[in-house]
Amino acid sequence: MGENIMERTYIPFKNWKEKSKQIEHTQATPLLSADGKLLAKGWARRNVFDYDRTKVNARLMSRKEWDFYQVSDGKYMVQINFANINIGGFVCAKLIDLVNGKQIMDATQLFLGGKDKYVPPAKGDVPNRFGYKIGKAEFDFDTKENTRTLWFKMLKGKKTVECKFTMDIMPDLENITTVLPFAGDETKYFMTTKQNCMPCEGTFKIDGEEWNFSKEDSFCALDWGRVNTPHEMVWYWGNGSTYLTDANGDKHLFGFEITWAIGDESNATETCLFYDGKAHKFGAVDVEVFPKPDKFMQPWKFISEDGRFNLTMNPIFDHHTDMNLGVARMHTHQVHGIWSGDVTLDDGTKLEIKDMYAFCEYVENRW
């Protein structure tokens, strides 16, 4: 991938002439016209965008649909992912040791011909159930009003890999759903839902060995995407959830979502705080120092254009992967670390953040 892809696709907000706009959608609205042109741009506290995959005007791999879940207690991390990229796709479960910096298991089942089979739900934040048996893998994602259960099983070589996780969804839990266009093509768009603050428990098993996760310190983040994109992209994605204790000793669920560098962000940025289940929208975010090529394990200082997101991550592990199939490549540095600083809610309340586990990744993508 060319070294200049970052410069071609992303202008840091500190070079923008004006602050980003935040167009919020509150009513149900169609995403696409009959000929596949994007109708809606902006963000919402829930997914109000009606997605009809038959209207997507896509070629080869440009239509991508995924349900991605990441569970972590700060010591171990589990990723459970289904993706359909039109000509094929995969389902997988991975277990990563964050403390010792190593991947324990990658159980991935590929498939070909994903255009009209293995079709995922049109919304990720409402009750739905989605599961298939594909090759040596089986999975079932069951979302109810206040809980979500993930189950995966696969024969990996001679080892049986099985995991099951259940997470809480508090009543009226808000998320951030964004729709971002791409300049020069009215049919291209990037629509994702990021849902945080879901305490999670479960077990990852490899034959007789088990790794257990508790709701006391484990959280799941949902990254749900339905997109039609250019062939090459870059992005940053940072996310985390935790409990904060106030002066009275009461616990509050807190989380944040920061994604940037994807598409045209003039209608909305994918930047949000979550506190006790409510979304608090803030503006564009950036890092003071671009980490590529050799600064990924140095402190990441995050700044927002409105001053409401002021955190620094001290890295503990760079989960670096490079899937290169020639025409398709995903080059990822998902950096996990300890975050400290302060953030500001919509009403001006400042929250002090100290030693919070979270991550931020930098990705160069071609698929």
XYZ file of C-alpha atoms in Angstrom:
367
model
C 0.000 0.000 0.000
C 1.352 3.400 -0.912
C 2.915 5.475 1.843
C 0.857 8.514 0.874
C -2.605 6.995 1.401
C -2.971 8.915 4.669
C -2.384 12.243 2.979
C -4.782 11.405 0.157
C -7.696 10.506 2.381
C -7.416 12.479 5.612
C -6.890 16.098 6.617
C -6.399 16.545 10.409
C -9.034 18.820 11.957
C -6.374 21.312 13.048
C -6.060 22.207 9.361
C -9.812 22.601 8.786
C -11.126 26.095 8.135
C -14.182 25.609 10.369
C -15.374 23.269 13.070
C -17.189 20.092 12.109
C -20.973 20.069 11.919
C -22.996 17.457 13.817
C -26.275 16.746 11.975
C -28.385 14.521 14.244
C -31.165 12.288 12.877
C -33.992 11.431 15.281
C -36.635 9.923 12.968
C -36.582 6.828 10.765
C -35.158 7.664 7.362
C -34.237 5.600 4.291
C -30.515 5.248 3.713
C -30.506 4.772 -0.067
C -32.584 5.744 -3.094
C -33.824 3.149 -5.572
C -30.678 3.638 -7.681
C -28.338 3.331 -4.694
C -27.567 6.992 -4.019
C -27.041 8.033 -0.416
C -29.991 9.931 1.063
C -28.980 10.370 4.707
C -25.805 11.845 6.201
C -25.057 12.476 9.859
C -25.385 10.686 13.179
C -28.020 9.305 15.539
C -28.299 8.007 19.108
C -29.841 4.823 17.752
C -29.844 3.333 14.283
C -32.723 5.183 12.609
C -31.368 4.582 9.092
C -33.346 2.013 7.076
C -30.872 -0.186 5.212
C -31.970 -2.192 2.167
C -29.024 -4.221 0.871
C -30.767 -4.801 -2.486
C -30.390 -1.078 -3.237
C -26.629 -0.980 -2.701
C -24.884 0.011 -5.937
C -21.690 -1.969 -5.359
C -18.950 -3.655 -7.339
C -16.891 -6.657 -6.262
C -15.875 -6.118 -2.639
C -17.153 -2.567 -2.089
C -20.288 -3.714 -0.208
C -19.220 -4.965 3.200
C -21.403 -6.079 6.087
C -20.085 -7.067 9.507
C -21.021 -7.729 13.114
C -17.873 -7.370 15.226
C -17.727 -7.873 18.989
C -14.733 -7.196 21.217
C -14.745 -8.339 24.851
C -11.958 -7.515 27.296
C -11.109 -7.284 30.977
C -7.812 -5.505 30.303
C -5.858 -8.741 30.654
C -7.374 -10.878 27.905
C -9.353 -9.891 24.834
C -11.800 -11.860 22.703
C -12.868 -10.845 19.200
C -15.902 -12.514 17.627
C -16.560 -11.386 14.094
C -18.771 -12.152 11.107
C -18.071 -10.353 7.822
C -19.623 -10.608 4.360
C -17.687 -8.761 1.648
C -19.973 -9.654 -1.246
C -17.657 -12.166 -2.952
C -17.066 -14.053 0.285
C -16.350 -13.543 3.934
C -15.501 -15.174 7.241
C -16.566 -15.893 10.797
C -13.964 -16.052 13.542
C -13.191 -16.078 17.248
C -9.828 -14.908 18.579
C -8.285 -14.911 22.051
C -5.442 -12.484 22.791
C -3.261 -12.268 25.904
C -2.781 -8.519 26.420
C -0.388 -8.828 29.370
C 2.108 -11.083 27.622
C 1.440 -9.627 24.171
C 0.501 -12.735 22.236
C -2.397 -14.282 20.348
C -3.502 -17.546 21.946
C -6.043 -18.642 19.338
C -7.344 -17.606 15.935
C -10.234 -19.791 14.782
C -11.315 -18.439 11.387
C -13.638 -20.014 8.837
C -13.622 -18.476 5.335
C -16.383 -18.762 2.753
C -16.900 -17.787 -0.878
C -20.001 -16.389 -2.547
C -21.411 -14.121 0.141
C -23.583 -11.912 -2.058
C -26.973 -13.407 -1.265
C -26.241 -15.945 1.480
C -25.298 -15.579 5.128
C -27.197 -12.277 5.182
C -26.821 -10.381 8.503
C -29.568 -8.215 10.099
C -30.369 -4.762 8.751
C -29.936 -3.195 12.232
C -27.588 -4.114 15.045
C -29.140 -2.347 18.041
C -32.622 -3.917 18.038
C -33.716 -7.467 18.910
C -32.586 -9.903 16.238
C -31.064 -13.354 15.892
C -28.396 -14.311 13.416
C -26.483 -17.565 13.043
C -25.266 -20.193 10.579
C -23.165 -23.294 10.235
C -20.331 -22.504 7.815
C -17.735 -25.176 7.146
C -16.241 -26.243 10.466
C -17.715 -23.280 12.349
C -21.103 -22.614 13.918
C -22.245 -19.367 15.492
C -25.344 -17.745 16.956
C -25.724 -14.043 17.817
C -28.948 -13.529 19.787
C -29.910 -9.938 20.657
C -32.839 -9.282 22.987
C -34.112 -6.046 24.508
C -31.804 -6.122 27.535
C -29.282 -8.877 26.795
C -27.127 -10.120 23.949
C -25.651 -13.626 23.755
C -22.810 -14.679 21.460
C -21.926 -18.327 20.817
C -19.227 -19.717 18.538
C -17.834 -23.218 18.013
C -15.246 -24.509 15.568
C -12.884 -27.424 15.057
C -9.453 -25.827 14.614
C -7.105 -28.587 13.536
C -7.611 -31.191 16.246
C -8.728 -28.664 18.870
C -12.315 -27.680 19.639
C -12.732 -23.961 20.152
C -15.949 -22.808 21.814
C -16.970 -19.543 23.414
C -20.149 -18.119 24.861
C -20.643 -14.592 26.157
C -23.669 -12.780 27.567
C -23.822 -9.028 28.039
C -26.223 -6.605 29.691
C -27.957 -3.906 27.669
C -29.311 -1.304 30.074
C -32.796 0.091 29.339
C -32.715 2.818 26.668
C -28.988 2.384 26.094
C -27.890 4.896 23.461
C -25.146 4.341 20.915
C -23.627 6.325 18.085
C -24.685 5.431 14.559
C -23.038 7.460 11.812
C -23.450 7.693 8.043
C -20.488 9.227 6.240
C -20.370 9.863 2.466
C -17.317 9.740 0.217
C -16.611 12.745 -1.997
C -17.087 12.229 -5.715
C -19.395 9.186 -5.576
C -23.000 9.485 -4.384
C -23.328 5.690 -4.030
C -20.451 5.266 -1.562
C -21.013 5.536 2.187
C -19.844 4.255 5.565
C -22.589 3.394 8.105
C -21.653 1.972 11.493
C -23.180 1.521 14.928
C -20.854 1.525 17.920
C -22.471 0.370 21.160
C -20.513 0.553 24.432
C -21.058 0.079 28.144
C -22.255 -3.529 28.018
C -20.946 -5.476 31.056
C -20.127 -8.956 29.835
C -19.488 -12.440 31.221
C -18.515 -15.627 29.480
C -15.968 -18.298 28.738
C -13.514 -19.013 25.939
C -12.596 -22.712 25.747
C -9.852 -24.508 23.837
C -10.362 -28.219 24.475
C -10.132 -28.510 28.263
C -8.590 -25.104 28.954
C -10.855 -22.156 29.902
C -10.572 -18.387 30.145
C -13.378 -16.778 32.169
C -14.692 -13.225 32.053
C -16.816 -11.469 34.701
C -19.243 -8.541 34.485
C -17.297 -6.913 37.307
C -14.466 -5.908 34.988
C -15.326 -7.096 31.452
C -17.147 -5.115 28.785
C -18.223 -5.783 25.221
C -18.137 -3.251 22.409
C -20.212 -3.758 19.274
C -18.872 -2.523 15.950
C -21.690 -3.070 13.450
C -21.111 -1.969 9.846
C -22.998 -1.845 6.561
C -20.879 0.039 4.035
C -20.151 0.623 0.346
C -16.624 1.980 0.171
C -13.721 2.849 -2.092
C -11.055 0.182 -2.488
C -8.486 1.955 -0.258
C -9.097 3.546 3.134
C -7.353 4.392 6.368
C -8.898 4.927 9.782
C -8.338 5.361 13.483
C -10.699 3.620 15.909
C -10.576 4.064 19.682
C -13.046 2.625 22.164
C -13.398 1.757 25.831
C -15.841 1.191 28.689
C -15.448 1.139 32.447
C -17.101 1.945 35.774
C -16.495 5.377 37.292
C -17.119 5.977 41.011
C -18.430 9.403 42.053
C -17.819 11.315 45.293
C -20.724 9.487 46.962
C -19.325 6.089 46.123
C -21.914 5.391 43.401
C -20.804 3.553 40.267
C -21.573 4.860 36.775
C -21.074 3.223 33.399
C -18.766 5.307 31.220
C -17.446 4.783 27.721
C -16.189 6.568 24.653
C -16.083 6.029 20.896
C -13.654 7.818 18.573
C -13.320 6.932 14.906
C -11.910 9.276 12.318
C -10.234 9.615 8.912
C -13.019 7.713 7.107
C -14.940 9.526 4.373
C -16.427 13.013 4.457
C -16.869 14.124 8.075
C -18.472 17.492 7.269
C -21.930 16.251 8.389
C -20.845 14.395 11.538
C -17.866 12.896 13.300
C -17.917 9.480 14.930
C -16.955 10.841 18.337
C -19.063 10.357 21.449
C -19.004 9.890 25.223
C -21.409 7.583 27.039
C -22.453 8.114 30.658
C -25.150 6.087 32.403
C -26.432 4.960 29.008
C -26.745 8.403 27.388
C -24.713 9.673 24.436
C -22.817 12.967 24.738
C -21.682 14.213 21.334
C -18.455 16.119 20.847
C -16.432 17.253 17.837
C -13.533 16.071 15.722
C -10.629 14.310 17.416
C -7.012 13.724 16.434
C -3.659 12.607 17.847
C -0.915 15.161 18.387
C 1.701 12.863 16.827
C 0.964 10.583 13.859
C 2.212 7.180 15.178
C 3.327 5.686 11.852
C 5.859 4.167 11.327
C 7.601 3.627 14.683
C 5.730 5.523 17.406
C 2.883 3.086 18.112
C 4.269 2.165 21.561
C 4.884 5.774 22.577
C 2.169 7.750 24.433
C -0.810 8.794 22.271
C -2.075 12.263 23.172
C -5.678 12.789 21.965
C -7.141 16.247 21.401
C -10.588 17.355 20.251
C -11.475 20.555 18.454
C -13.862 21.578 21.281
C -11.557 20.584 24.151
C -13.986 17.993 25.505
C -11.799 14.942 24.927
C -8.422 15.297 26.588
C -6.912 11.856 27.183
C -3.512 10.236 26.848
C -2.968 6.529 26.222
C 0.166 4.829 27.509
C 0.463 1.665 25.382
C 0.920 -1.812 26.847
C 0.539 -3.956 23.712
C 0.400 -3.420 19.954
C -1.792 -6.133 18.456
C -0.240 -5.847 15.019
C -1.676 -7.892 12.136
C -1.097 -7.794 8.404
C -3.446 -9.789 6.197
C -2.121 -9.413 2.648
C -3.852 -11.187 -0.240
C -2.578 -8.836 -2.941
C -5.833 -7.284 -4.136
C -6.995 -7.269 -0.506
C -4.968 -6.166 2.481
C -5.664 -5.086 6.072
C -2.654 -3.689 7.901
C -3.568 -3.047 11.548
C -1.946 -1.679 14.675
C -4.561 -2.077 17.435
C -2.788 -0.527 20.391
C -4.051 -1.323 23.900
C -3.153 0.893 26.795
C -3.971 2.770 29.978
C -5.802 6.074 29.508
C -5.885 9.119 31.785
C -7.072 12.719 31.520
C -10.487 14.343 31.446
C -13.636 14.489 29.314
C -16.593 16.867 29.367
C -20.273 15.894 29.145
C -22.952 17.885 27.298
C -23.941 19.826 30.444
C -20.350 20.881 31.120
C -19.630 18.274 33.783
C -15.967 17.310 33.665
C -15.067 13.700 34.413
C -11.587 12.782 35.553
C -10.339 9.571 33.936
C -7.513 7.714 35.646
C -5.883 4.448 34.582
C -8.708 3.305 32.298
C -8.002 0.383 29.997
C -9.003 1.018 26.354
C -7.535 0.821 22.854
C -6.989 2.808 19.686
C -6.050 1.341 16.314
C -4.575 2.661 13.116
C -5.522 0.689 9.992
C -4.610 0.813 6.316
C -7.234 -1.104 4.432
C -7.508 -2.329 0.850
C -10.452 -4.633 0.223
